[in-house]
PDB file of C-alpha atoms in Angstrom:
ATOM      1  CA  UNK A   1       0.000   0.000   0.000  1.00  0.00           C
ATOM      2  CA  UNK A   2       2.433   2.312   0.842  1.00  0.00           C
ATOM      3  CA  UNK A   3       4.109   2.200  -2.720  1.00  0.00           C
ATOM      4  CA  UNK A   4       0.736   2.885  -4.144  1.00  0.00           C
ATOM      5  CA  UNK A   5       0.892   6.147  -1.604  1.00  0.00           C
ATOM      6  CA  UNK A   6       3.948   7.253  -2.597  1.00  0.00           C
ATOM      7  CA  UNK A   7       3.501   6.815  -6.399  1.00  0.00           C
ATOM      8  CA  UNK A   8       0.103   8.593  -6.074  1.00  0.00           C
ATOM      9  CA  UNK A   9       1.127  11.513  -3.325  1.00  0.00           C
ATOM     10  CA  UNK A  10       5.340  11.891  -2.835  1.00  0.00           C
ATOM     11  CA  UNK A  11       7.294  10.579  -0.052  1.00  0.00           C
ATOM     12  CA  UNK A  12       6.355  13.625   1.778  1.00  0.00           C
ATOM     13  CA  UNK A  13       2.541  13.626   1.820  1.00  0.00           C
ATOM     14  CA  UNK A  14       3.112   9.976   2.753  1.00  0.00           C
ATOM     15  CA  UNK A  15       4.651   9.982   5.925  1.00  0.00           C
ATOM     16  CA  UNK A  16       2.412  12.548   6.921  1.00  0.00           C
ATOM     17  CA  UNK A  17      -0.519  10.393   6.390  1.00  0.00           C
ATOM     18  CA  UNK A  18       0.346   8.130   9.210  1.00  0.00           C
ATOM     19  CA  UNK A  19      -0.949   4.928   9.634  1.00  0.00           C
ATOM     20  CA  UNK A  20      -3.796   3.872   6.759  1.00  0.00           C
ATOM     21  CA  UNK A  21      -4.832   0.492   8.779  1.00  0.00           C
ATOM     22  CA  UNK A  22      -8.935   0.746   8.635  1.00  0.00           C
ATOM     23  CA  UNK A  23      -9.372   3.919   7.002  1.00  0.00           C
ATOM     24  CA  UNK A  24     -10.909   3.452   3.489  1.00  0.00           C
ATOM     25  CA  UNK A  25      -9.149   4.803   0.193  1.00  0.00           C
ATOM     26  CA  UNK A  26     -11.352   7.781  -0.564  1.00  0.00           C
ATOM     27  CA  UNK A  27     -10.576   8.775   3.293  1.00  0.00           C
ATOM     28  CA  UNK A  28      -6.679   8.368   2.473  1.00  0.00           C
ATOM     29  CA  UNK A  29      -7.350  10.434  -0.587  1.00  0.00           C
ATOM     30  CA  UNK A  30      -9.288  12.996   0.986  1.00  0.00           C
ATOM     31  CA  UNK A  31      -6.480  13.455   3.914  1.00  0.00           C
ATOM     32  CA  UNK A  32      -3.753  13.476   0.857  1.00  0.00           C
ATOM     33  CA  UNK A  33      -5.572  16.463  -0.739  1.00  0.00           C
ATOM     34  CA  UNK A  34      -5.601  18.304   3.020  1.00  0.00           C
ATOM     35  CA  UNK A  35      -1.933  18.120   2.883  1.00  0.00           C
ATOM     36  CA  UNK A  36      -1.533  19.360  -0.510  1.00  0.00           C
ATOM     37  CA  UNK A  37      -1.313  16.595  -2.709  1.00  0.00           C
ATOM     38  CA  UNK A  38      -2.791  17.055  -5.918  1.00  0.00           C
ATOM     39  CA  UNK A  39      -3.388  13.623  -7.165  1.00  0.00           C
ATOM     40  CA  UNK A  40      -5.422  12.093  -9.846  1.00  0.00           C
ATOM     41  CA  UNK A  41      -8.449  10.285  -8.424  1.00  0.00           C
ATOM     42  CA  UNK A  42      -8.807   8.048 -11.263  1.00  0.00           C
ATOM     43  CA  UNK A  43      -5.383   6.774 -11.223  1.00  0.00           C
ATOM     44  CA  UNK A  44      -4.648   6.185  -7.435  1.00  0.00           C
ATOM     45  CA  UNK A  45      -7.889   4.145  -7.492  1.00  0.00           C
ATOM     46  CA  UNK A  46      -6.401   1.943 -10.341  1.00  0.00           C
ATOM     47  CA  UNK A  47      -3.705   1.368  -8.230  1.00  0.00           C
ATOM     48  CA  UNK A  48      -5.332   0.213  -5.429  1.00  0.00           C
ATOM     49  CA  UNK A  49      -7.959  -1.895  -7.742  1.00  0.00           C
ATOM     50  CA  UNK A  50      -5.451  -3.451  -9.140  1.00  0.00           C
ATOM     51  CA  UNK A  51      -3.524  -4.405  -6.083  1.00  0.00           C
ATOM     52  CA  UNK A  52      -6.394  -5.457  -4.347  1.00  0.00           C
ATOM     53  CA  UNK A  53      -7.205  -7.689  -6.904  1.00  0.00           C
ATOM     54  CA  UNK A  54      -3.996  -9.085  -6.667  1.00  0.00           C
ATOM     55  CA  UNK A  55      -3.588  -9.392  -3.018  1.00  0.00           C
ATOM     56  CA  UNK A  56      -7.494 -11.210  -2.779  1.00  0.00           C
ATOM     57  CA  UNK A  57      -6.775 -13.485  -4.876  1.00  0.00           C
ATOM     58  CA  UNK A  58      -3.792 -14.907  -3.320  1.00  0.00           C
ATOM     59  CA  UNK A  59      -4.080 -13.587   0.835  1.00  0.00           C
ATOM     60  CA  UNK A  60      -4.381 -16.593   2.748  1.00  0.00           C
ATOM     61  CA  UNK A  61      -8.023 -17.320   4.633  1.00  0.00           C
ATOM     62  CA  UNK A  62      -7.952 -17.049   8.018  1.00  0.00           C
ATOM     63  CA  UNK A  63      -7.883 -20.169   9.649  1.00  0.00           C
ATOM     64  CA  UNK A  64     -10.781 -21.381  11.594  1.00  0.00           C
ATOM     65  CA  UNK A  65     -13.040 -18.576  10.149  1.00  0.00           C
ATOM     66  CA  UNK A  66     -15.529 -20.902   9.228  1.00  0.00           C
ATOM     67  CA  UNK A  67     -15.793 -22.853  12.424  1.00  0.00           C
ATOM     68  CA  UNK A  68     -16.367 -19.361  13.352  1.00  0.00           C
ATOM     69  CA  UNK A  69     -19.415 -18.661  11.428  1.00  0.00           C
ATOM     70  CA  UNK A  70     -20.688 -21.783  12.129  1.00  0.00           C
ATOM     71  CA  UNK A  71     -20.275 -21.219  15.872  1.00  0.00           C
ATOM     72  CA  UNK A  72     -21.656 -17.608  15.641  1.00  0.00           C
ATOM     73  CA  UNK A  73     -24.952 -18.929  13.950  1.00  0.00           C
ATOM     74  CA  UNK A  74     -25.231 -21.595  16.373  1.00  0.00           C
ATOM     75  CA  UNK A  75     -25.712 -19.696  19.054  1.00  0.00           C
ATOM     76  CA  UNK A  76     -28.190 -17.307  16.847  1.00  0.00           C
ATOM     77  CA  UNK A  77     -26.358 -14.504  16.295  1.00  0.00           C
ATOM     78  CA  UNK A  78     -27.316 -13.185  12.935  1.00  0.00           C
ATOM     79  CA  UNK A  79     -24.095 -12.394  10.404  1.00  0.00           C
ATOM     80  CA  UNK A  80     -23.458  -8.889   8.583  1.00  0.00           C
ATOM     81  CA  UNK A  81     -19.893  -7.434   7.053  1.00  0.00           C
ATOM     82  CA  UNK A  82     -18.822  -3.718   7.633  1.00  0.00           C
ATOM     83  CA  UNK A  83     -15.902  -2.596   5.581  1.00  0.00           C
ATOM     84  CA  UNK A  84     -14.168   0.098   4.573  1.00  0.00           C
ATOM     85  CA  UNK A  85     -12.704  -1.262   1.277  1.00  0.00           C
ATOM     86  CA  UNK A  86     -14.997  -0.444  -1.767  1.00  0.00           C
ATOM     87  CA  UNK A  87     -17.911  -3.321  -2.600  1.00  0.00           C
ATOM     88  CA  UNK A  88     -15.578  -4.676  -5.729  1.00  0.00           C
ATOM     89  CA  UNK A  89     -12.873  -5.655  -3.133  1.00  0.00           C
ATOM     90  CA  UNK A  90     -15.155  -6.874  -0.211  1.00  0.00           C
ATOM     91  CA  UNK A  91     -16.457  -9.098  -3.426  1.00  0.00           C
ATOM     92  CA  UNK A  92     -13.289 -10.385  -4.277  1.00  0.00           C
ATOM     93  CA  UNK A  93     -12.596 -11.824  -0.955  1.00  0.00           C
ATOM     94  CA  UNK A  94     -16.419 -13.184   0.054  1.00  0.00           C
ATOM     95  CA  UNK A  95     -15.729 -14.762  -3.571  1.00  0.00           C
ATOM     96  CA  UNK A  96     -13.476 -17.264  -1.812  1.00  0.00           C
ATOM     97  CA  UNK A  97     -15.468 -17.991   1.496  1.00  0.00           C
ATOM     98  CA  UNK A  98     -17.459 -20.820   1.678  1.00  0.00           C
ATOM     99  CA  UNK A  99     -20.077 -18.625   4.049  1.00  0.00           C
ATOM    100  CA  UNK A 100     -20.564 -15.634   1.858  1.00  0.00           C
ATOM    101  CA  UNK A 101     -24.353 -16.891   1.737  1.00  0.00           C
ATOM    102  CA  UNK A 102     -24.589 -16.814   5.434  1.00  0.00           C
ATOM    103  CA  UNK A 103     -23.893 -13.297   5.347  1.00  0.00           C
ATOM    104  CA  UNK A 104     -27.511 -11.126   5.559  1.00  0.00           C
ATOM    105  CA  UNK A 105     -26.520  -7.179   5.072  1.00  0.00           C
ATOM    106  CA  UNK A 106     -23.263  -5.671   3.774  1.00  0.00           C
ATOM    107  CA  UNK A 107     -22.253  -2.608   3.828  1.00  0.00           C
ATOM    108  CA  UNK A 108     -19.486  -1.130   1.815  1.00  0.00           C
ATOM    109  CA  UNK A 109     -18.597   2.500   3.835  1.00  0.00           C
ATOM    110  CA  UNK A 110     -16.399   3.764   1.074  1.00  0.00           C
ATOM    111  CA  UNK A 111     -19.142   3.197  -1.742  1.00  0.00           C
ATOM    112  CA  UNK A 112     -21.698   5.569   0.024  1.00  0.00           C
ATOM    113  CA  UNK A 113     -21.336   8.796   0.276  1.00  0.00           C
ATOM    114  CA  UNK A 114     -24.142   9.030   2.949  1.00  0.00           C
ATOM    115  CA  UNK A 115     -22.422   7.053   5.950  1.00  0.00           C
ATOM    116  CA  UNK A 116     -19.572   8.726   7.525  1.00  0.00           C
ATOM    117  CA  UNK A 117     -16.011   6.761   7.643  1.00  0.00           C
ATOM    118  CA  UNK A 118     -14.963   4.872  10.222  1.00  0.00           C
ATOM    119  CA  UNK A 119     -14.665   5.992  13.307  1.00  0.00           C
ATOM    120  CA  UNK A 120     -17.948   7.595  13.089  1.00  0.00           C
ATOM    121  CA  UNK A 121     -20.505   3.807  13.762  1.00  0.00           C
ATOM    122  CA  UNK A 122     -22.512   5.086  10.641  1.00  0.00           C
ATOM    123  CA  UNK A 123     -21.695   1.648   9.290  1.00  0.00           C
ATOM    124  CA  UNK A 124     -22.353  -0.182  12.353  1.00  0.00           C
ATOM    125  CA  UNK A 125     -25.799   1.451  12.677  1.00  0.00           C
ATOM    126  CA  UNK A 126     -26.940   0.725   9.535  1.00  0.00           C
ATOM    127  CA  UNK A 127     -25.797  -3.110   9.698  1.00  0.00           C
ATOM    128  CA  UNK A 128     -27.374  -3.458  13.289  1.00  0.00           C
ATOM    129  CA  UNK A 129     -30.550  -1.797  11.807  1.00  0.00           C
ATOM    130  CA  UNK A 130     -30.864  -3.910   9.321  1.00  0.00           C
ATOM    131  CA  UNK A 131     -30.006  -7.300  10.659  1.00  0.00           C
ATOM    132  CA  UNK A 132     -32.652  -6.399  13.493  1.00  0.00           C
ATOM    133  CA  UNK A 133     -29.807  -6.841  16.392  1.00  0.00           C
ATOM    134  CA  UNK A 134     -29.870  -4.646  19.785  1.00  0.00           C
ATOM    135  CA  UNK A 135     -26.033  -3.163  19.474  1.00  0.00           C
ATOM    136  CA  UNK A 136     -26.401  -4.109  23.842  1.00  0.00           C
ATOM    137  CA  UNK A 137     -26.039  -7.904  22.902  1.00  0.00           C
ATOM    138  CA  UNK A 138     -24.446  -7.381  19.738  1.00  0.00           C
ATOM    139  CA  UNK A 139     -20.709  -8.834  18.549  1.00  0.00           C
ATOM    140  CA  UNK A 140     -18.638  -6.791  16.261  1.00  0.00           C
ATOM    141  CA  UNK A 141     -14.951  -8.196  15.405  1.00  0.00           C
ATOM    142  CA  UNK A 142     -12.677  -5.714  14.060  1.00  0.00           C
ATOM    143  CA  UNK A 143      -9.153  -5.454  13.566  1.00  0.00           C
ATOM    144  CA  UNK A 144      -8.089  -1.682  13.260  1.00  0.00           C
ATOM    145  CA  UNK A 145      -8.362   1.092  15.638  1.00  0.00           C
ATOM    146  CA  UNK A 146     -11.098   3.396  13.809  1.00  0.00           C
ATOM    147  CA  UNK A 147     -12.864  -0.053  13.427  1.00  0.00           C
ATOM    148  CA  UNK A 148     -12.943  -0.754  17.033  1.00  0.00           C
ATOM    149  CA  UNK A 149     -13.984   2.699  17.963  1.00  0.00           C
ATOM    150  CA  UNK A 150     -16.756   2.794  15.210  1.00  0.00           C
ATOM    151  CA  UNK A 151     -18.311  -0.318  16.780  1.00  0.00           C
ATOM    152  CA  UNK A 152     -18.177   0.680  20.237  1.00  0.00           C
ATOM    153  CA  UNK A 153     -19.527   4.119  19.375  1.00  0.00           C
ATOM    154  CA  UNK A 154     -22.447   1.734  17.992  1.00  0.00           C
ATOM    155  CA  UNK A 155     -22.498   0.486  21.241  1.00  0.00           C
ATOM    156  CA  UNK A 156     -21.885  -2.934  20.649  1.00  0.00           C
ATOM    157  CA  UNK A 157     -19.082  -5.570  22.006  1.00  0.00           C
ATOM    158  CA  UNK A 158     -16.082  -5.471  20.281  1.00  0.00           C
ATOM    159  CA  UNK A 159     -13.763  -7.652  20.429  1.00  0.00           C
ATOM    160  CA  UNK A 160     -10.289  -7.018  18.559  1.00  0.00           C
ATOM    161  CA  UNK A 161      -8.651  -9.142  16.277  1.00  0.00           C
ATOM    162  CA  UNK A 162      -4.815  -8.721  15.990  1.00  0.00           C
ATOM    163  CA  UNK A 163      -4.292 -12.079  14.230  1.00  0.00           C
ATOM    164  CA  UNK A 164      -3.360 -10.691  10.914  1.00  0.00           C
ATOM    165  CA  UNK A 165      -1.988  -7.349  11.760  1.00  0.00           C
ATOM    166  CA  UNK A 166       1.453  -6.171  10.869  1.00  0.00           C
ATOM    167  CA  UNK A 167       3.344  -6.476  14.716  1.00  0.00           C
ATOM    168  CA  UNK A 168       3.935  -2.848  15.058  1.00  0.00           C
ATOM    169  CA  UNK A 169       0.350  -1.920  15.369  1.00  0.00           C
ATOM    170  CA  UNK A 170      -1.190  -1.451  18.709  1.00  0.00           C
ATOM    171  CA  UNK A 171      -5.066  -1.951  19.241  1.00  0.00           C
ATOM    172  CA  UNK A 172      -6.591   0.563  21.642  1.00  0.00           C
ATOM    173  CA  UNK A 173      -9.992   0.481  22.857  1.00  0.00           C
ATOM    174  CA  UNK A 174     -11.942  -2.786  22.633  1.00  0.00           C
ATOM    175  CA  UNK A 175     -13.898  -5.099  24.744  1.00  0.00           C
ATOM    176  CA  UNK A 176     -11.607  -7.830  24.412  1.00  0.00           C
ATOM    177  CA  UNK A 177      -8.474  -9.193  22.065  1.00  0.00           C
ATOM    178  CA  UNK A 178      -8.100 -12.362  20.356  1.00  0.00           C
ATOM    179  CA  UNK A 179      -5.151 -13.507  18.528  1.00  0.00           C
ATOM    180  CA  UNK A 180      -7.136 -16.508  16.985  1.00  0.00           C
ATOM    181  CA  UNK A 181     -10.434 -17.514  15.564  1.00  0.00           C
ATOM    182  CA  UNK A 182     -10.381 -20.133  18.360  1.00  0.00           C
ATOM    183  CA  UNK A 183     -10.241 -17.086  20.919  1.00  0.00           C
ATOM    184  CA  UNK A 184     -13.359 -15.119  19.166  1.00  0.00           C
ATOM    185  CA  UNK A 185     -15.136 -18.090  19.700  1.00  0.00           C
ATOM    186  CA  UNK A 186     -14.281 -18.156  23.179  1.00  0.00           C
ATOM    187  CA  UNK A 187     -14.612 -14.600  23.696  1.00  0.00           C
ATOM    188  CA  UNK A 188     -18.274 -14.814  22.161  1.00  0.00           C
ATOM    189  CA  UNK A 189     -19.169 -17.874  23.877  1.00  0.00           C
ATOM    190  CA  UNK A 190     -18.786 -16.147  27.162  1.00  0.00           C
ATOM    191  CA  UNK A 191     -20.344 -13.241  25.674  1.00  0.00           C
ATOM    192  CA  UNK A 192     -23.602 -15.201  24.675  1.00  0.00           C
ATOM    193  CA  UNK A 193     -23.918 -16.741  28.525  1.00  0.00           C
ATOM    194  CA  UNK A 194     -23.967 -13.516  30.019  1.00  0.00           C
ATOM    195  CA  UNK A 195     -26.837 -11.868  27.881  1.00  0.00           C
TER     196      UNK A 195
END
């Protein structure tokens, strides 16, 4: 990613940016433009579209996400997808999931212009909204910082994931951490016996 930065805004505008984990590309864009970078929009999203499709098709899966999803609907939790990425990415990925059908309401934050980015729980809301679910006994697994504080701002459980961050970044903020899928599932099976 931070090539694609650089290519797109200078070394400069780059390192000012700061840390891009959980914050969608129009957001990085945006915060570019505030620091004088005078980019083409058209081309820094064909670099990112075509490293994304790159990256999706090869990332690994995390393991023991589907025991995961079958352990989350077990206990009747109903399943929705937040993200940050555009829809043509978040599709690229559910592409390879053996759930995706599972999945009842996705929302795509940086394909509509009327939700607010992460941090602001405009996302969340909607999701919780739609999938019926009281944020109070609500589960929401995220793995970046704007993520975490998005979700609790929608005043649900969160519960962050630091299995497939880089080791330099520091969660702040959640209910809980889990370096596993095996720990989620822990983490939401004592969850679900306290509601």
């Amino acid at each position: 990613e931070k090539d694609i930065l650089i290519a797109s805004f200078g070394r400069n505008v780059t390192e000012k940016i700061g840390s891009t984990v959980g914050i969608s590309i129009d957001a990085i864009y945006k915060k570019a433009a505030t620091l004088g970078a005078r980019a083409n929009y058209d081309e820094y999203r064909q670099r990112f579209d075509e490293k994304a499709r790159a990256v999706f098709a090869k990332a690994a899966i995390t393991p023991g996400a589907d025991r995961l999803v079958e352990k989350i609907l077990a206990l009747n939790f109903r399943l929705g997808l937040v993200s940050s990425s555009p829809r043509t990415w978040v599709d690229y990925a559910l592409a390879r999931l053996l759930f995706t059908d599972r999945i009842e309401h996705i929302v795509s934050i940086n394909d509509r212009r009327d939700l607010q980015p992460k941090p602001a729980p405009d996302g969340y809301i909607e999701a919780l909204q739609k999938l019926g679910a009281d944020p109070k006994y609500s589960i929401i697994l995220e793995d970046s910082n704007p993520g975490i504080t998005s979700g609790k701002t929608a005043g649900a459980y969160v519960i962050g994931f630091r299995g497939n961050l880089v080791a330099s970044y520091e969660q702040t903020g959640a209910d809980a951490y889990a370096d596993t899928m095996h720990d989620v599932i822990t983490l939401i099976e004592k969850f679900s016996t306290q509601q």
